[in-house]
Amino acid sequence: MLAEALHAAGPGEIPVVVAMLSGEVRQGRIGIGFAALRTVSGTPSSPEASLRVADVDATLERVSTLSGPGSGAERLGLLEELLAAATEEEQRFLMSVLAGDLRQGALEGVLIEAAAVAAGVSGDLVRRAVMLSGDLGAVCEAALSGGAEALSGIRLELFRPVQPMLAQSATSAAGAVAATGRASIEAKLDGARIQVHHRTGEVRVFSRSLRDVTEAVPEVVEAVGEFADAAMVLDGEVLSFGDDGRPLPFQVTMSRFGRRLDVDEMRARIPLVPVFFDCLHHAGEDLVDRPLLERSAVLEACVPGEFLVEGIVTDDPASAGEFLDAVLEEGHEGVVVKALDTPYEAGRRGAAWLKVKPAHTLDLVVLAAEWGSGRRRGFLSNLHLGAFDPATGGFVMLGKTFKGLTDEMLARQTERLLELEERRDDWVVHVRPELVVEVAIDGVQASSRYPAGMALRFARVKGYRDDKRPEEADTVATVRAIHEGGAG
């Protein structure tokens, strides 16, 4: 069905169609919030279908460029005109896209396969092009207009970030090594993911979500500027360390990493240190298709040891376990076990990288929150937590928690959740599923109370993951694997 929709798109419409099918608009944020949508929600619909994709995109483009006095009213007027020209079914679709709650399952991975079907090319070729370009809409357009030849011509481009490769979970270091064979076993850092691009004195730093954060991390710019002697793209993390040399908690690092104001003052209080574990490009050569063993050799040759992740190469389960114990003693989260013969699979959570963390943590999405009482009166406190379900594009509730929340987090989450409010009853505010929170758990137990038949045991909040989109949260399958593995 998605392939047919791509085929039906007119000239120049494919990027727009791809964005809308995945629940977004091509322009990104266009200044239309939930309050504005509520205002225009009663607009009478058109009895006949007349809207074209290009018409909708043109209106949204105008809306996105409005600013200054009177822009709010003009924005509402354009939105009302658009909805008045839409049928009732089209209105529902457009409102869902603009509200960010179109949960129809057409995620990036599904659209990649649809583009492959529509263009008659392999899914791997489309996936690789998306990885290198970071633009699914443009890749789909290239696939349908130029086929395999056009896709093969897409290369990594300096200062255009690529999606990071991700890791699946494993229950033990020994089990992970058994699955991968001889592997690079590296410390799992509890920092903020970065991707650094360098060329002839210019350094730019991108976040996990591909935002340019160069101004916020001058330490990274300075460090790479000193040692880099060729064009390169490095994958790594930034961490902050205490006076004792141990890594500080993720939330401390993020309190600095996310700041663009008072950077010098924050740098003096919480300096950041870059640590790199992969090299995607060096001296004019793309390395993403090369095996990890070769990429690691290039990395070690061009990055000083003080900025390299700690690790070993082994196929011995006992050695893997000993290394895990050592990095835990140093204050790190665990290890990542990486198969040596695999390419860099950007944007994929494949089995080539396996993370092992003895303390179970999950990244879950906030679905609702309950008003607190006593000291927490006036704040949204008890969080309703859900795991991502790739089959539906929705989220499945697994439990609640108010443990681990500091006063600062309570104030912050109350403000943010009220911005995301969809509806409420006497004590619960239901919100759009956009905020990702990291929780520690003692395990997962069987429960008839929740739809998936599972519930979190003793969940407590570690912090918000502003660097993650909701669809990057842990899946129901991940939670079920913890449950079936005897963690609860």
Coordinates of C-alpha atoms in Angstrom, one line a residue:
M1 CA 0.0 0.0 0.0
L2 CA 2.8 2.4 0.8
A3 CA 4.6 1.6 -2.4
E4 CA 1.4 2.4 -4.3
A5 CA 1.2 5.7 -2.5
L6 CA 4.7 6.6 -3.5
H7 CA 4.0 5.6 -7.1
A8 CA 0.9 7.9 -7.1
A9 CA 2.9 10.9 -5.9
G10 CA 3.3 13.7 -8.5
P11 CA 6.6 15.4 -9.5
G12 CA 8.4 16.7 -6.4
E13 CA 5.7 15.3 -4.1
I14 CA 7.5 12.2 -2.8
P15 CA 9.4 13.9 0.0
V16 CA 6.1 15.5 1.2
V17 CA 4.3 12.1 1.0
V18 CA 7.1 10.3 2.8
A19 CA 7.0 12.9 5.6
M20 CA 3.3 12.8 6.1
L21 CA 3.0 9.0 5.9
S22 CA 5.5 8.8 8.8
G23 CA 3.5 11.3 10.8
E24 CA 5.4 14.6 10.1
V25 CA 5.4 17.6 7.9
R26 CA 8.3 18.3 5.6
Q27 CA 8.9 21.7 7.2
G28 CA 9.3 20.3 10.7
R29 CA 8.1 22.6 13.5
I30 CA 5.8 25.2 11.9
G31 CA 4.4 27.0 15.0
I32 CA 1.1 25.2 15.3
G33 CA 0.6 23.8 18.7
F34 CA -2.2 21.8 20.4
A35 CA -4.1 25.0 21.4
A36 CA -4.2 26.2 17.8
L37 CA -5.4 22.8 16.6
R38 CA -8.1 22.8 19.2
T39 CA -9.2 26.3 18.0
V40 CA -9.7 25.1 14.4
S41 CA -11.0 21.6 15.2
G42 CA -14.6 22.6 14.4
T43 CA -13.9 23.8 10.9
P44 CA -16.6 22.4 8.5
S45 CA -15.2 19.8 6.0
S46 CA -15.6 19.8 2.3
P47 CA -18.0 17.3 0.8
E48 CA -15.7 16.6 -2.1
A49 CA -12.0 15.7 -2.3
S50 CA -10.0 18.4 -4.1
L51 CA -6.8 18.9 -2.1
R52 CA -3.5 17.9 -3.8
V53 CA -0.4 17.1 -1.9
A54 CA 1.4 20.1 -3.4
D55 CA -1.4 22.4 -2.2
V56 CA -1.1 21.2 1.3
D57 CA 2.7 21.5 1.3
A58 CA 2.5 25.0 -0.1
T59 CA 0.1 26.1 2.6
L60 CA 2.3 24.6 5.3
E61 CA 5.3 26.3 3.8
R62 CA 3.6 29.6 4.1
V63 CA 2.6 28.9 7.7
S64 CA 6.2 28.0 8.6
T65 CA 7.6 31.3 7.3
L66 CA 5.2 33.6 9.3
S67 CA 6.6 35.6 12.1
G68 CA 6.1 38.9 13.9
P69 CA 2.9 40.8 15.0
G70 CA -0.3 39.2 13.7
S71 CA 1.4 36.0 12.6
G72 CA -0.6 33.9 15.0
A73 CA -3.9 35.0 13.6
E74 CA -2.7 34.6 10.0
R75 CA -1.4 31.1 10.8
L76 CA -4.8 30.1 12.1
G77 CA -6.5 31.6 9.1
L78 CA -4.4 29.6 6.7
L79 CA -5.0 26.5 8.7
E80 CA -8.8 27.0 8.7
E81 CA -8.7 27.5 4.9
L82 CA -6.7 24.3 4.5
L83 CA -9.1 22.3 6.7
A84 CA -12.2 23.8 5.0
A85 CA -10.9 22.4 1.6
A86 CA -10.4 18.9 3.1
T87 CA -12.9 16.1 3.4
E88 CA -13.7 14.8 6.9
E89 CA -11.3 11.9 6.4
E90 CA -8.6 14.3 5.2
Q91 CA -9.2 16.6 8.1
R92 CA -8.6 13.7 10.5
F93 CA -5.4 12.8 8.8
L94 CA -4.0 16.4 8.7
M95 CA -4.9 17.1 12.3
S96 CA -3.2 13.9 13.4
V97 CA 0.0 14.8 11.4
L98 CA 0.0 18.3 12.8
A99 CA -0.5 17.1 16.3
G100 CA 2.2 14.5 16.0
D101 CA 0.0 11.6 16.9
L102 CA -0.4 9.7 13.6
R103 CA 0.3 6.2 14.9
Q104 CA -0.2 4.1 11.8
G105 CA 3.0 2.1 11.7
A106 CA 4.6 3.7 8.7
L107 CA 7.9 4.1 10.4
E108 CA 11.2 4.7 8.6
G109 CA 12.1 1.0 8.3
V110 CA 8.7 0.2 6.7
L111 CA 8.9 3.2 4.3
I112 CA 12.4 2.1 3.3
E113 CA 11.1 -1.3 2.3
A114 CA 8.1 0.4 0.5
A115 CA 10.5 2.5 -1.5
A116 CA 12.5 -0.6 -2.4
V117 CA 9.4 -2.3 -3.6
A118 CA 8.2 0.8 -5.5
A119 CA 11.6 1.3 -7.2
G120 CA 12.4 -2.4 -7.8
V121 CA 15.7 -2.3 -5.8
S122 CA 17.0 -4.0 -2.7
G123 CA 16.0 -2.7 0.7
D124 CA 19.7 -2.8 1.7
L125 CA 20.6 -0.3 -1.0
V126 CA 17.8 2.1 0.1
R127 CA 18.8 1.7 3.7
R128 CA 22.4 2.5 3.0
A129 CA 21.4 5.6 1.1
V130 CA 19.2 6.8 4.0
M131 CA 22.1 6.1 6.4
L132 CA 24.5 8.3 4.3
S133 CA 22.1 11.1 3.4
G134 CA 20.0 11.3 6.5
D135 CA 17.0 12.3 4.3
L136 CA 14.4 9.6 3.7
G137 CA 12.3 11.7 1.5
A138 CA 15.1 12.6 -0.8
V139 CA 16.3 9.0 -1.0
C140 CA 12.8 7.7 -1.9
E141 CA 12.6 10.3 -4.6
A142 CA 16.0 9.2 -5.9
A143 CA 15.0 5.6 -5.8
L144 CA 11.8 6.1 -7.9
S145 CA 13.4 8.5 -10.3
G146 CA 16.9 6.9 -10.8
G147 CA 16.7 3.4 -9.3
A148 CA 19.8 1.6 -8.1
E149 CA 22.3 3.8 -10.0
A150 CA 21.0 7.0 -8.3
L151 CA 21.1 5.3 -4.9
S152 CA 24.6 4.0 -5.4
G153 CA 25.7 7.5 -6.1
I154 CA 24.7 8.8 -2.6
R155 CA 27.8 9.0 -0.4
L156 CA 28.6 10.3 3.0
E157 CA 29.0 14.0 2.9
L158 CA 31.1 15.9 5.4
F159 CA 29.0 18.1 7.8
R160 CA 25.8 16.2 6.9
P161 CA 25.4 13.9 9.9
V162 CA 24.4 10.2 9.5
Q163 CA 22.2 8.3 11.9
P164 CA 24.1 6.5 14.7
M165 CA 24.4 2.7 14.8
L166 CA 22.6 1.3 17.9
A167 CA 23.0 -1.8 20.0
Q168 CA 20.6 -4.5 21.1
S169 CA 20.5 -5.7 24.7
A170 CA 22.2 -8.9 26.0
T171 CA 21.9 -10.5 29.4
S172 CA 25.6 -11.3 29.9
A173 CA 29.0 -10.6 28.4
A174 CA 29.7 -14.3 27.9
G175 CA 26.4 -14.7 26.1
A176 CA 27.1 -11.7 23.9
V177 CA 30.6 -13.1 22.9
A178 CA 29.0 -16.4 22.2
A179 CA 26.6 -14.7 19.8
T180 CA 29.2 -12.5 18.0
G181 CA 32.3 -14.6 18.1
R182 CA 35.6 -12.7 18.3
A183 CA 34.6 -9.2 19.2
S184 CA 35.7 -5.8 20.4
I185 CA 34.4 -5.4 24.0
E186 CA 34.2 -1.7 24.9
A187 CA 33.2 0.2 28.0
K188 CA 29.6 1.3 27.8
L189 CA 29.7 5.0 28.5
D190 CA 26.9 6.8 30.2
G191 CA 27.4 10.0 28.3
A192 CA 25.8 12.0 25.4
R193 CA 26.3 10.5 21.9
I194 CA 28.2 12.8 19.5
Q195 CA 29.3 12.6 15.8
V196 CA 32.2 14.9 14.9
H197 CA 33.0 16.1 11.4
H198 CA 36.3 17.7 10.6
R199 CA 37.9 19.2 7.5
T200 CA 40.8 21.7 7.1
G201 CA 40.4 23.4 10.5
E202 CA 36.6 23.3 10.6
V203 CA 34.9 21.1 13.3
R204 CA 31.2 20.6 13.7
V205 CA 29.6 18.4 16.4
F206 CA 26.2 16.7 16.0
S207 CA 24.0 15.1 18.7
R208 CA 22.3 11.7 18.6
S209 CA 19.3 13.3 17.0
L210 CA 21.6 14.9 14.4
R211 CA 21.2 18.5 15.8
D212 CA 24.3 20.8 15.4
V213 CA 25.6 21.3 19.0
T214 CA 29.0 22.7 18.1
E215 CA 28.6 25.9 20.1
A216 CA 27.7 23.9 23.2
V217 CA 30.9 21.8 23.3
P218 CA 34.0 23.9 22.7
E219 CA 36.1 21.3 24.4
V220 CA 35.3 18.8 21.6
V221 CA 36.0 21.3 18.9
E222 CA 39.4 22.2 20.5
A223 CA 40.4 18.6 21.1
V224 CA 39.6 17.4 17.5
G225 CA 41.1 20.6 16.0
E226 CA 44.4 19.8 17.7
F227 CA 44.8 16.2 16.7
A228 CA 42.9 15.9 13.4
D229 CA 45.2 16.1 10.3
A230 CA 42.8 15.0 7.7
A231 CA 39.0 15.0 6.8
M232 CA 37.3 12.7 9.2
V233 CA 34.0 11.7 10.8
L234 CA 34.1 10.3 14.3
D235 CA 31.5 8.5 16.4
G236 CA 31.6 8.8 20.2
E237 CA 30.3 10.3 23.4
V238 CA 31.0 13.2 25.7
L239 CA 31.2 12.5 29.4
S240 CA 31.8 14.6 32.5
F241 CA 34.0 13.3 35.4
G242 CA 34.2 14.0 39.1
D243 CA 37.3 15.0 41.0
D244 CA 37.9 11.3 41.8
G245 CA 38.1 10.6 38.0
R246 CA 34.9 8.6 37.9
P247 CA 32.2 9.5 35.4
L248 CA 29.4 11.7 36.6
P249 CA 25.7 10.6 36.1
F250 CA 24.2 11.0 32.7
Q251 CA 21.9 13.8 33.9
V252 CA 24.9 15.9 35.0
T253 CA 26.4 15.5 31.6
M254 CA 23.1 16.4 29.9
S255 CA 22.7 19.5 32.1
R256 CA 25.8 20.8 30.4
F257 CA 25.5 19.2 27.0
G258 CA 22.1 20.7 26.4
R259 CA 23.1 24.3 27.2
R260 CA 23.8 26.9 24.6
L261 CA 23.9 29.9 27.0
D262 CA 26.6 30.6 29.6
V263 CA 28.7 27.9 28.0
D264 CA 32.0 29.3 29.5
E265 CA 30.6 29.4 33.0
M266 CA 29.1 25.8 32.6
R267 CA 32.4 24.6 31.1
A268 CA 34.3 25.7 34.2
R269 CA 31.8 23.8 36.4
I270 CA 31.2 20.7 34.3
P271 CA 33.9 20.2 31.7
L272 CA 33.2 17.6 29.0
V273 CA 35.6 15.0 27.6
P274 CA 35.1 13.4 24.2
V275 CA 35.6 9.6 23.9
F276 CA 35.6 8.1 20.4
F277 CA 34.8 4.5 19.4
D278 CA 34.3 4.5 15.6
C279 CA 35.5 6.2 12.5
L280 CA 33.1 6.6 9.5
H281 CA 35.3 8.6 7.1
H282 CA 39.0 9.4 6.9
A283 CA 41.1 11.3 4.3
G284 CA 38.4 11.2 1.6
E285 CA 37.5 7.6 2.1
D286 CA 34.1 6.4 3.4
L287 CA 34.6 3.6 5.9
V288 CA 30.9 2.7 6.7
D289 CA 31.0 -0.4 4.5
R290 CA 34.4 -1.6 5.9
P291 CA 34.4 -4.1 8.8
L292 CA 34.8 -2.8 12.4
L293 CA 38.3 -4.3 12.6
E294 CA 39.5 -2.1 9.8
R295 CA 37.6 1.0 11.0
S296 CA 39.1 0.5 14.5
A297 CA 42.6 0.4 13.0
V298 CA 42.0 3.8 11.3
L299 CA 40.5 5.2 14.5
E300 CA 43.6 4.2 16.5
A301 CA 45.9 5.7 14.0
C302 CA 44.3 9.1 13.9
V303 CA 42.9 9.7 17.4
P304 CA 45.2 10.0 20.5
G305 CA 44.8 7.2 23.1
E306 CA 43.4 9.6 25.7
F307 CA 40.3 10.1 23.6
L308 CA 39.7 6.4 22.7
V309 CA 37.2 4.2 24.5
E310 CA 38.7 1.5 26.7
G311 CA 38.3 -1.9 25.3
I312 CA 39.7 -5.4 24.5
V313 CA 39.4 -7.8 21.6
T314 CA 38.7 -11.4 22.6
D315 CA 36.5 -14.5 21.9
D316 CA 36.9 -15.7 25.5
P317 CA 33.8 -15.5 27.6
A318 CA 35.8 -15.4 30.8
S319 CA 37.9 -12.5 29.6
A320 CA 34.7 -10.7 28.6
G321 CA 33.3 -11.1 32.0
E322 CA 36.5 -9.9 33.7
F323 CA 36.5 -6.8 31.5
L324 CA 32.9 -6.1 32.4
D325 CA 33.7 -6.3 36.1
A326 CA 36.6 -3.9 35.6
V327 CA 34.6 -1.2 33.8
L328 CA 31.8 -1.5 36.3
E329 CA 34.4 -0.9 39.1
E330 CA 35.5 2.3 37.2
G331 CA 31.9 3.6 37.3
H332 CA 30.8 2.8 33.7
E333 CA 27.4 1.3 32.9
G334 CA 28.6 -2.0 31.4
V335 CA 30.1 -3.0 28.0
V336 CA 29.2 -3.1 24.4
V337 CA 30.2 -6.2 22.5
K338 CA 30.8 -5.5 18.8
A339 CA 31.3 -8.1 16.1
L340 CA 34.6 -7.4 14.3
D341 CA 33.5 -8.4 10.7
T342 CA 30.4 -6.1 10.4
P343 CA 29.9 -2.7 8.7
Y344 CA 28.5 0.4 10.3
E345 CA 24.8 0.0 10.1
A346 CA 23.6 3.5 10.8
G347 CA 20.2 4.0 12.4
R348 CA 19.8 0.2 13.0
R349 CA 19.6 -1.6 16.3
G350 CA 21.2 -4.8 14.9
A351 CA 22.7 -7.8 16.6
A352 CA 26.2 -6.8 15.5
W353 CA 26.4 -4.6 18.6
L354 CA 25.2 -6.0 22.0
K355 CA 25.1 -3.9 25.2
V356 CA 25.4 -5.6 28.6
K357 CA 24.3 -3.7 31.6
P358 CA 23.9 -5.6 34.9
A359 CA 21.4 -3.1 36.3
H360 CA 18.4 -3.2 34.0
T361 CA 17.5 0.2 32.7
L362 CA 14.8 1.0 30.1
D363 CA 14.0 4.1 28.0
L364 CA 10.3 4.5 28.1
V365 CA 7.7 7.1 27.0
V366 CA 5.5 9.1 29.4
L367 CA 1.9 8.5 28.4
A368 CA 0.2 10.3 31.4
A369 CA 1.0 11.7 34.8
E370 CA -0.9 12.0 38.1
W371 CA -1.1 15.1 40.2
G372 CA 1.0 14.8 43.4
S373 CA -0.1 15.2 47.0
G374 CA 1.6 16.5 50.1
R375 CA 5.1 18.0 49.2
R376 CA 4.3 17.3 45.6
R377 CA 0.9 19.0 45.5
G378 CA 0.7 21.2 42.4
F379 CA 3.2 19.0 40.4
L380 CA 2.6 16.2 38.0
S381 CA 4.3 13.3 39.7
N382 CA 3.4 9.7 39.2
L383 CA 4.4 8.9 35.6
H384 CA 2.5 6.3 33.4
L385 CA 5.2 4.6 31.4
G386 CA 4.9 2.8 28.0
A387 CA 7.2 0.8 25.7
F388 CA 7.2 1.3 22.0
D389 CA 5.3 -1.2 19.8
P390 CA 6.9 -1.2 16.3
A391 CA 3.9 -3.2 14.9
T392 CA 1.4 -0.4 15.6
G393 CA 3.6 2.6 16.0
G394 CA 2.0 3.1 19.4
F395 CA 3.0 2.6 23.0
V396 CA 2.0 -0.1 25.6
M397 CA 1.7 0.9 29.2
L398 CA 3.8 -1.2 31.6
G399 CA 3.5 0.6 34.9
K400 CA 3.9 3.8 36.9
T401 CA 6.5 5.5 39.1
F402 CA 7.2 8.6 41.0
K403 CA 10.4 7.4 42.6
G404 CA 13.7 9.1 41.8
L405 CA 12.2 12.5 40.9
T406 CA 14.1 15.5 42.2
D407 CA 12.3 18.8 42.9
E408 CA 13.9 20.3 39.7
M409 CA 12.7 17.3 37.7
L410 CA 9.2 17.6 39.1
A411 CA 9.0 21.3 38.1
R412 CA 10.4 20.7 34.7
Q413 CA 8.2 17.7 33.8
T414 CA 5.1 19.5 35.1
E415 CA 5.7 22.4 32.7
R416 CA 6.6 20.2 29.8
L417 CA 3.7 17.6 30.3
L418 CA 1.1 20.4 30.5
E419 CA 2.4 21.6 27.1
L420 CA 1.7 18.1 25.7
E421 CA -1.7 17.7 27.4
E422 CA -4.3 16.0 25.3
R423 CA -7.0 15.4 28.0
R424 CA -7.5 15.0 31.7
D425 CA -9.7 13.6 34.4
D426 CA -9.8 14.4 38.1
W427 CA -6.2 13.5 38.8
V428 CA -4.6 12.2 35.6
V429 CA -3.3 14.3 32.7
H430 CA -2.9 12.3 29.5
V431 CA -0.2 13.6 27.1
R432 CA 1.1 13.2 23.6
P433 CA 3.8 10.4 23.8
E434 CA 6.9 12.5 23.2
L435 CA 9.0 12.5 26.3
V436 CA 11.4 9.6 26.9
V437 CA 12.5 8.9 30.4
E438 CA 15.2 6.4 31.6
V439 CA 14.1 4.2 34.4
A440 CA 16.0 1.6 36.5
I441 CA 14.0 -1.5 37.3
D442 CA 14.5 -4.6 39.5
G443 CA 12.9 -6.7 36.8
V444 CA 9.6 -7.4 35.0
Q445 CA 6.8 -9.5 36.3
A446 CA 3.6 -11.0 34.9
S447 CA 0.6 -8.8 35.4
S448 CA -3.0 -8.9 34.1
R449 CA -3.3 -5.2 34.9
Y450 CA -1.6 -4.0 31.8
P451 CA -2.2 -4.8 28.1
A452 CA 1.1 -6.6 27.5
G453 CA 0.6 -8.9 30.5
M454 CA 3.7 -7.5 32.1
A455 CA 4.6 -4.9 34.7
L456 CA 7.8 -3.2 35.8
R457 CA 9.1 -4.1 39.3
F458 CA 10.3 -1.2 41.5
A459 CA 10.8 1.3 38.7
R460 CA 12.6 4.6 39.5
V461 CA 13.5 7.5 37.3
K462 CA 17.1 8.1 36.4
G463 CA 16.4 11.0 34.2
Y464 CA 14.9 12.3 31.0
R465 CA 16.4 11.4 27.6
D466 CA 16.0 14.6 25.6
D467 CA 18.4 13.1 23.1
K468 CA 15.9 10.4 22.1
R469 CA 12.8 10.4 20.0
P470 CA 9.8 8.4 21.3
E471 CA 10.2 5.8 18.5
E472 CA 13.7 5.2 19.8
A473 CA 12.4 4.1 23.2
D474 CA 12.8 0.4 24.2
T475 CA 10.3 -1.9 22.6
V476 CA 7.7 -4.3 24.1
A477 CA 9.9 -7.1 22.8
T478 CA 12.9 -5.8 24.8
V479 CA 10.8 -5.7 28.0
R480 CA 9.5 -9.2 27.3
A481 CA 13.0 -10.5 26.8
I482 CA 13.9 -9.2 30.3
H483 CA 10.8 -10.9 31.7
E484 CA 11.4 -14.2 29.9
G485 CA 15.1 -14.1 30.9
G486 CA 14.1 -14.4 34.6
A487 CA 14.7 -10.8 35.5
G488 CA 11.4 -10.7 37.3

